[in-house]
Amino acid sequence: MISEEAKCKIINLFDGLIAGISNSANELTLDSIFANSKPLTLELFSNNVDEYIYFIVSQRVTKSFSTRLGGVIEKVSAILVESQGGQIVPGKPNPFDLRFFHPDGKQYWIEIKSINAQNSSNLQTITERKKLAEAHDCIFHLCMYNDDNSCAEEYKLNGSQFWKLVGGYEDAGKDMLAMLRGLAVKVSIRDIINNKVQELVQEYDARLTHA
């Protein structure tokens, strides 16, 4: 079972994730949007700037969620490893996402991805990392925390297998999902996007008026 202390830490991380999405949207400015615009995309929306601003804000929010979620999952994994009596290897884990001593006495060096299809590491890179781990008498795994499809390769762990490894018991994945269920009710992604779009469109219109 996931301890109450670990649960509190994990929920705080996900609360921070939700708050971070809003902060990321709020950091967008009209100047930054047009300074970083791609010519082709900008031309596509040249007769409807409102839609272009909506497109950019939506893209920013979804990208922020995906990027921040990956970082949160790494921290959650470390919390779970320690809660079951494991130990995180000190120092930066590069080029891996997490290195830890498992209560089974073995040391694991793992990469953590959302889904198998997201994996940006090519076969050569994976082979090199497996060899690097094995050269240090460690076990390498490529883990997909959000994908329960079975993988033929033994070094790949799907969602339930990954959560079992870091959580220390068979139903760790189910308990994680139950713990996180409904947390997103604390925030409206739609409102975050619409409110920021409205603010930026009003600023754009005001600039045109005073141009």
PDB file of C-alpha atoms in Angstrom:
ATOM      1  CA  MET A   1       0.000   0.000   0.000  1.00  0.00           C
ATOM      2  CA  ILE A   2       1.066   3.588  -0.619  1.00  0.00           C
ATOM      3  CA  SER A   3       1.713   5.252   2.739  1.00  0.00           C
ATOM      4  CA  GLU A   4      -0.301   8.296   3.813  1.00  0.00           C
ATOM      5  CA  GLU A   5       2.879  10.378   3.848  1.00  0.00           C
ATOM      6  CA  ALA A   6       3.680   9.355   0.280  1.00  0.00           C
ATOM      7  CA  LYS A   7       0.088  10.079  -0.798  1.00  0.00           C
ATOM      8  CA  CYS A   8       0.266  13.623   0.589  1.00  0.00           C
ATOM      9  CA  LYS A   9       3.531  14.290  -1.237  1.00  0.00           C
ATOM     10  CA  ILE A  10       2.156  12.896  -4.499  1.00  0.00           C
ATOM     11  CA  ILE A  11      -1.097  14.860  -4.354  1.00  0.00           C
ATOM     12  CA  ASN A  12       0.882  18.042  -3.632  1.00  0.00           C
ATOM     13  CA  LEU A  13       2.960  17.392  -6.748  1.00  0.00           C
ATOM     14  CA  PHE A  14      -0.144  17.022  -8.908  1.00  0.00           C
ATOM     15  CA  ASP A  15      -1.690  20.133  -7.371  1.00  0.00           C
ATOM     16  CA  GLY A  16       1.502  21.937  -8.365  1.00  0.00           C
ATOM     17  CA  LEU A  17       1.197  20.523 -11.871  1.00  0.00           C
ATOM     18  CA  ILE A  18      -2.278  21.979 -12.253  1.00  0.00           C
ATOM     19  CA  ALA A  19      -1.190  25.372 -10.912  1.00  0.00           C
ATOM     20  CA  GLY A  20       1.834  25.320 -13.218  1.00  0.00           C
ATOM     21  CA  ILE A  21      -0.361  24.968 -16.293  1.00  0.00           C
ATOM     22  CA  SER A  22      -2.166  28.181 -15.414  1.00  0.00           C
ATOM     23  CA  ASN A  23       1.118  29.975 -14.726  1.00  0.00           C
ATOM     24  CA  SER A  24       2.488  28.861 -18.082  1.00  0.00           C
ATOM     25  CA  ALA A  25      -0.491  30.350 -19.906  1.00  0.00           C
ATOM     26  CA  ASN A  26      -0.235  33.588 -17.939  1.00  0.00           C
ATOM     27  CA  GLU A  27       3.401  33.998 -18.961  1.00  0.00           C
ATOM     28  CA  LEU A  28       2.396  34.346 -22.619  1.00  0.00           C
ATOM     29  CA  THR A  29       2.505  37.889 -23.978  1.00  0.00           C
ATOM     30  CA  LEU A  30       1.317  39.312 -27.268  1.00  0.00           C
ATOM     31  CA  ASP A  31       4.870  40.327 -28.138  1.00  0.00           C
ATOM     32  CA  SER A  32       6.241  36.839 -27.476  1.00  0.00           C
ATOM     33  CA  ILE A  33       3.504  35.234 -29.573  1.00  0.00           C
ATOM     34  CA  PHE A  34       4.280  37.252 -32.682  1.00  0.00           C
ATOM     35  CA  ALA A  35       8.041  37.286 -32.123  1.00  0.00           C
ATOM     36  CA  ASN A  36       8.080  33.478 -32.162  1.00  0.00           C
ATOM     37  CA  SER A  37       5.480  32.979 -34.887  1.00  0.00           C
ATOM     38  CA  LYS A  38       6.237  30.694 -37.803  1.00  0.00           C
ATOM     39  CA  PRO A  39       5.662  32.445 -41.160  1.00  0.00           C
ATOM     40  CA  LEU A  40       3.514  29.739 -42.728  1.00  0.00           C
ATOM     41  CA  THR A  41       1.300  29.306 -39.660  1.00  0.00           C
ATOM     42  CA  LEU A  42       0.901  33.049 -39.253  1.00  0.00           C
ATOM     43  CA  GLU A  43      -0.184  33.418 -42.890  1.00  0.00           C
ATOM     44  CA  LEU A  44      -2.773  30.669 -42.477  1.00  0.00           C
ATOM     45  CA  PHE A  45      -4.420  32.703 -39.735  1.00  0.00           C
ATOM     46  CA  SER A  46      -3.670  36.154 -41.208  1.00  0.00           C
ATOM     47  CA  ASN A  47      -7.359  37.003 -41.666  1.00  0.00           C
ATOM     48  CA  ASN A  48      -8.358  35.780 -38.192  1.00  0.00           C
ATOM     49  CA  VAL A  49      -5.882  36.816 -35.511  1.00  0.00           C
ATOM     50  CA  ASP A  50      -8.298  35.808 -32.731  1.00  0.00           C
ATOM     51  CA  GLU A  51      -8.144  32.199 -33.914  1.00  0.00           C
ATOM     52  CA  TYR A  52      -4.364  32.367 -34.164  1.00  0.00           C
ATOM     53  CA  ILE A  53      -4.066  33.564 -30.589  1.00  0.00           C
ATOM     54  CA  TYR A  54      -6.413  30.775 -29.473  1.00  0.00           C
ATOM     55  CA  PHE A  55      -4.291  28.256 -31.369  1.00  0.00           C
ATOM     56  CA  ILE A  56      -1.067  29.442 -29.705  1.00  0.00           C
ATOM     57  CA  VAL A  57      -2.512  29.591 -26.182  1.00  0.00           C
ATOM     58  CA  SER A  58      -4.057  26.108 -26.541  1.00  0.00           C
ATOM     59  CA  GLN A  59      -0.781  24.747 -27.826  1.00  0.00           C
ATOM     60  CA  ARG A  60       1.101  26.339 -24.931  1.00  0.00           C
ATOM     61  CA  VAL A  61      -1.241  24.856 -22.324  1.00  0.00           C
ATOM     62  CA  THR A  62      -1.233  21.322 -23.753  1.00  0.00           C
ATOM     63  CA  LYS A  63       2.543  21.323 -24.194  1.00  0.00           C
ATOM     64  CA  SER A  64       3.007  22.657 -20.672  1.00  0.00           C
ATOM     65  CA  PHE A  65       0.829  19.859 -19.301  1.00  0.00           C
ATOM     66  CA  SER A  66       2.744  17.121 -21.121  1.00  0.00           C
ATOM     67  CA  THR A  67       6.169  18.499 -20.199  1.00  0.00           C
ATOM     68  CA  ARG A  68       5.330  19.141 -16.557  1.00  0.00           C
ATOM     69  CA  LEU A  69       3.592  15.780 -16.184  1.00  0.00           C
ATOM     70  CA  GLY A  70       6.788  13.959 -17.158  1.00  0.00           C
ATOM     71  CA  GLY A  71       8.732  15.783 -14.446  1.00  0.00           C
ATOM     72  CA  VAL A  72       6.040  15.086 -11.867  1.00  0.00           C
ATOM     73  CA  ILE A  73       6.023  11.367 -12.675  1.00  0.00           C
ATOM     74  CA  GLU A  74       9.795  11.196 -12.124  1.00  0.00           C
ATOM     75  CA  LYS A  75       9.370  12.776  -8.674  1.00  0.00           C
ATOM     76  CA  VAL A  76       6.399  10.528  -7.872  1.00  0.00           C
ATOM     77  CA  SER A  77       8.480   7.495  -8.818  1.00  0.00           C
ATOM     78  CA  ALA A  78      11.226   8.556  -6.426  1.00  0.00           C
ATOM     79  CA  ILE A  79       8.686   9.029  -3.616  1.00  0.00           C
ATOM     80  CA  LEU A  80       7.264   5.550  -4.203  1.00  0.00           C
ATOM     81  CA  VAL A  81      10.705   3.928  -4.323  1.00  0.00           C
ATOM     82  CA  GLU A  82      11.658   5.491  -1.002  1.00  0.00           C
ATOM     83  CA  SER A  83       8.297   4.699   0.572  1.00  0.00           C
ATOM     84  CA  GLN A  84       8.861   0.992  -0.046  1.00  0.00           C
ATOM     85  CA  GLY A  85      12.346   1.104   1.487  1.00  0.00           C
ATOM     86  CA  GLY A  86      14.390   1.751  -1.647  1.00  0.00           C
ATOM     87  CA  GLN A  87      17.055   4.404  -2.060  1.00  0.00           C
ATOM     88  CA  ILE A  88      17.578   6.969  -4.819  1.00  0.00           C
ATOM     89  CA  VAL A  89      21.129   7.080  -6.189  1.00  0.00           C
ATOM     90  CA  PRO A  90      22.576  10.530  -5.342  1.00  0.00           C
ATOM     91  CA  GLY A  91      23.443  12.975  -8.133  1.00  0.00           C
ATOM     92  CA  LYS A  92      21.958  13.623 -11.544  1.00  0.00           C
ATOM     93  CA  PRO A  93      20.695  10.425 -13.215  1.00  0.00           C
ATOM     94  CA  ASN A  94      21.600  11.547 -16.778  1.00  0.00           C
ATOM     95  CA  PRO A  95      21.196  10.102 -19.331  1.00  0.00           C
ATOM     96  CA  PHE A  96      18.531   8.197 -17.374  1.00  0.00           C
ATOM     97  CA  ASP A  97      15.468   9.611 -15.616  1.00  0.00           C
ATOM     98  CA  LEU A  98      15.894   7.726 -12.356  1.00  0.00           C
ATOM     99  CA  ARG A  99      18.499   5.516 -10.731  1.00  0.00           C
ATOM    100  CA  PHE A 100      17.671   3.690  -7.536  1.00  0.00           C
ATOM    101  CA  PHE A 101      18.433   0.783  -5.241  1.00  0.00           C
ATOM    102  CA  HIS A 102      15.393  -1.480  -4.984  1.00  0.00           C
ATOM    103  CA  PRO A 103      14.566  -3.362  -1.765  1.00  0.00           C
ATOM    104  CA  ASP A 104      15.259  -6.531  -3.780  1.00  0.00           C
ATOM    105  CA  GLY A 105      18.951  -5.562  -3.566  1.00  0.00           C
ATOM    106  CA  LYS A 106      19.312  -4.652  -7.231  1.00  0.00           C
ATOM    107  CA  GLN A 107      20.051  -1.260  -8.732  1.00  0.00           C
ATOM    108  CA  TYR A 108      17.792  -0.015 -11.522  1.00  0.00           C
ATOM    109  CA  TRP A 109      18.522   2.663 -14.111  1.00  0.00           C
ATOM    110  CA  ILE A 110      15.326   3.614 -15.915  1.00  0.00           C
ATOM    111  CA  GLU A 111      13.928   5.917 -18.577  1.00  0.00           C
ATOM    112  CA  ILE A 112      10.349   7.077 -18.073  1.00  0.00           C
ATOM    113  CA  LYS A 113       8.004   7.866 -20.977  1.00  0.00           C
ATOM    114  CA  SER A 114       4.262   8.461 -21.259  1.00  0.00           C
ATOM    115  CA  ILE A 115       3.544   5.850 -23.929  1.00  0.00           C
ATOM    116  CA  ASN A 116       5.582   3.463 -26.044  1.00  0.00           C
ATOM    117  CA  ALA A 117       4.861   5.443 -29.230  1.00  0.00           C
ATOM    118  CA  GLN A 118       6.271   8.587 -27.577  1.00  0.00           C
ATOM    119  CA  ASN A 119       9.691   7.015 -27.117  1.00  0.00           C
ATOM    120  CA  SER A 120      12.192   9.321 -28.827  1.00  0.00           C
ATOM    121  CA  SER A 121      15.156   7.089 -28.112  1.00  0.00           C
ATOM    122  CA  ASN A 122      16.207   5.100 -31.132  1.00  0.00           C
ATOM    123  CA  LEU A 123      17.289   1.478 -30.930  1.00  0.00           C
ATOM    124  CA  GLN A 124      20.972   2.409 -30.918  1.00  0.00           C
ATOM    125  CA  THR A 125      20.520   4.794 -27.996  1.00  0.00           C
ATOM    126  CA  ILE A 126      18.527   2.224 -26.036  1.00  0.00           C
ATOM    127  CA  THR A 127      21.164  -0.422 -26.698  1.00  0.00           C
ATOM    128  CA  GLU A 128      23.889   1.927 -25.494  1.00  0.00           C
ATOM    129  CA  ARG A 129      22.016   2.709 -22.307  1.00  0.00           C
ATOM    130  CA  LYS A 130      21.325  -0.950 -21.619  1.00  0.00           C
ATOM    131  CA  LYS A 131      25.016  -1.696 -22.025  1.00  0.00           C
ATOM    132  CA  LEU A 132      25.946   1.241 -19.791  1.00  0.00           C
ATOM    133  CA  ALA A 133      23.644  -0.004 -17.045  1.00  0.00           C
ATOM    134  CA  GLU A 134      24.821  -3.583 -17.383  1.00  0.00           C
ATOM    135  CA  ALA A 135      28.458  -2.467 -17.258  1.00  0.00           C
ATOM    136  CA  HIS A 136      27.704  -1.125 -13.779  1.00  0.00           C
ATOM    137  CA  ASP A 137      25.820  -4.312 -12.777  1.00  0.00           C
ATOM    138  CA  CYS A 138      22.514  -2.437 -12.982  1.00  0.00           C
ATOM    139  CA  ILE A 139      19.208  -3.288 -14.622  1.00  0.00           C
ATOM    140  CA  PHE A 140      17.869  -1.030 -17.382  1.00  0.00           C
ATOM    141  CA  HIS A 141      14.166  -0.518 -18.069  1.00  0.00           C
ATOM    142  CA  LEU A 142      12.282   1.707 -20.486  1.00  0.00           C
ATOM    143  CA  CYS A 143       9.030   2.464 -18.639  1.00  0.00           C
ATOM    144  CA  MET A 144       5.715   3.712 -20.052  1.00  0.00           C
ATOM    145  CA  TYR A 145       3.662   5.034 -17.134  1.00  0.00           C
ATOM    146  CA  ASN A 146       0.562   5.859 -19.187  1.00  0.00           C
ATOM    147  CA  ASP A 147       0.443   2.805 -21.453  1.00  0.00           C
ATOM    148  CA  ASP A 148      -0.814  -0.635 -20.410  1.00  0.00           C
ATOM    149  CA  ASN A 149      -0.190  -2.321 -23.745  1.00  0.00           C
ATOM    150  CA  SER A 150       2.132  -5.294 -23.388  1.00  0.00           C
ATOM    151  CA  CYS A 151       5.601  -5.054 -24.916  1.00  0.00           C
ATOM    152  CA  ALA A 152       7.528  -7.942 -26.389  1.00  0.00           C
ATOM    153  CA  GLU A 153      10.878  -6.587 -25.221  1.00  0.00           C
ATOM    154  CA  GLU A 154      11.668  -7.611 -21.638  1.00  0.00           C
ATOM    155  CA  TYR A 155      13.415  -4.334 -20.846  1.00  0.00           C
ATOM    156  CA  LYS A 156      10.177  -2.398 -21.542  1.00  0.00           C
ATOM    157  CA  LEU A 157       7.665  -2.073 -18.711  1.00  0.00           C
ATOM    158  CA  ASN A 158       4.092  -0.987 -19.377  1.00  0.00           C
ATOM    159  CA  GLY A 159       2.090   1.093 -16.905  1.00  0.00           C
ATOM    160  CA  SER A 160       1.114  -1.557 -14.370  1.00  0.00           C
ATOM    161  CA  GLN A 161       4.564  -3.180 -14.507  1.00  0.00           C
ATOM    162  CA  PHE A 162       6.272   0.177 -14.009  1.00  0.00           C
ATOM    163  CA  TRP A 163       4.123   1.152 -11.032  1.00  0.00           C
ATOM    164  CA  LYS A 164       4.690  -2.286  -9.521  1.00  0.00           C
ATOM    165  CA  LEU A 165       8.462  -1.781  -9.813  1.00  0.00           C
ATOM    166  CA  VAL A 166       8.573   1.645  -8.167  1.00  0.00           C
ATOM    167  CA  GLY A 167       5.610   1.059  -5.841  1.00  0.00           C
ATOM    168  CA  GLY A 168       6.686  -2.343  -4.629  1.00  0.00           C
ATOM    169  CA  TYR A 169       3.434  -4.279  -4.951  1.00  0.00           C
ATOM    170  CA  GLU A 170       1.086  -5.682  -7.582  1.00  0.00           C
ATOM    171  CA  ASP A 171      -1.712  -3.129  -7.354  1.00  0.00           C
ATOM    172  CA  ALA A 172       0.427   0.013  -7.066  1.00  0.00           C
ATOM    173  CA  GLY A 173      -0.824   1.227 -10.456  1.00  0.00           C
ATOM    174  CA  LYS A 174      -4.492   0.796  -9.525  1.00  0.00           C
ATOM    175  CA  ASP A 175      -3.932   2.630  -6.253  1.00  0.00           C
ATOM    176  CA  MET A 176      -2.174   5.470  -8.051  1.00  0.00           C
ATOM    177  CA  LEU A 177      -5.107   5.910 -10.437  1.00  0.00           C
ATOM    178  CA  ALA A 178      -7.609   5.793  -7.575  1.00  0.00           C
ATOM    179  CA  MET A 179      -5.644   8.408  -5.647  1.00  0.00           C
ATOM    180  CA  LEU A 180      -5.495  10.810  -8.613  1.00  0.00           C
ATOM    181  CA  ARG A 181      -9.069  10.309  -9.766  1.00  0.00           C
ATOM    182  CA  GLY A 182     -10.846  13.622 -10.195  1.00  0.00           C
ATOM    183  CA  LEU A 183      -7.989  15.904  -9.135  1.00  0.00           C
ATOM    184  CA  ALA A 184      -8.389  17.906 -12.356  1.00  0.00           C
ATOM    185  CA  VAL A 185     -11.777  19.126 -11.101  1.00  0.00           C
ATOM    186  CA  LYS A 186      -9.795  21.765  -9.216  1.00  0.00           C
ATOM    187  CA  VAL A 187      -9.080  23.624 -12.432  1.00  0.00           C
ATOM    188  CA  SER A 188     -10.758  24.298 -15.790  1.00  0.00           C
ATOM    189  CA  ILE A 189      -8.380  23.978 -18.729  1.00  0.00           C
ATOM    190  CA  ARG A 190     -11.065  25.591 -20.876  1.00  0.00           C
ATOM    191  CA  ASP A 191     -11.222  28.618 -18.578  1.00  0.00           C
ATOM    192  CA  ILE A 192      -7.433  28.959 -18.450  1.00  0.00           C
ATOM    193  CA  ILE A 193      -7.281  29.060 -22.251  1.00  0.00           C
ATOM    194  CA  ASN A 194     -10.347  31.234 -22.820  1.00  0.00           C
ATOM    195  CA  ASN A 195      -9.415  33.796 -20.170  1.00  0.00           C
ATOM    196  CA  LYS A 196      -5.908  34.211 -21.550  1.00  0.00           C
ATOM    197  CA  VAL A 197      -7.166  34.398 -25.135  1.00  0.00           C
ATOM    198  CA  GLN A 198      -9.680  37.079 -24.179  1.00  0.00           C
ATOM    199  CA  GLU A 199      -6.967  39.107 -22.451  1.00  0.00           C
ATOM    200  CA  LEU A 200      -4.610  38.894 -25.439  1.00  0.00           C
ATOM    201  CA  VAL A 201      -7.288  39.627 -28.033  1.00  0.00           C
ATOM    202  CA  GLN A 202      -8.390  42.713 -26.103  1.00  0.00           C
ATOM    203  CA  GLU A 203      -4.778  43.889 -25.957  1.00  0.00           C
ATOM    204  CA  TYR A 204      -4.387  43.264 -29.701  1.00  0.00           C
ATOM    205  CA  ASP A 205      -7.551  45.210 -30.520  1.00  0.00           C
ATOM    206  CA  ALA A 206      -6.439  48.055 -28.268  1.00  0.00           C
ATOM    207  CA  ARG A 207      -3.118  48.271 -30.110  1.00  0.00           C
ATOM    208  CA  LEU A 208      -4.922  48.436 -33.463  1.00  0.00           C
ATOM    209  CA  THR A 209      -7.161  51.224 -32.162  1.00  0.00           C
ATOM    210  CA  HIS A 210      -4.180  53.308 -31.071  1.00  0.00           C
ATOM    211  CA  ALA A 211      -1.980  52.475 -34.054  1.00  0.00           C
TER     212      ALA A 211
END
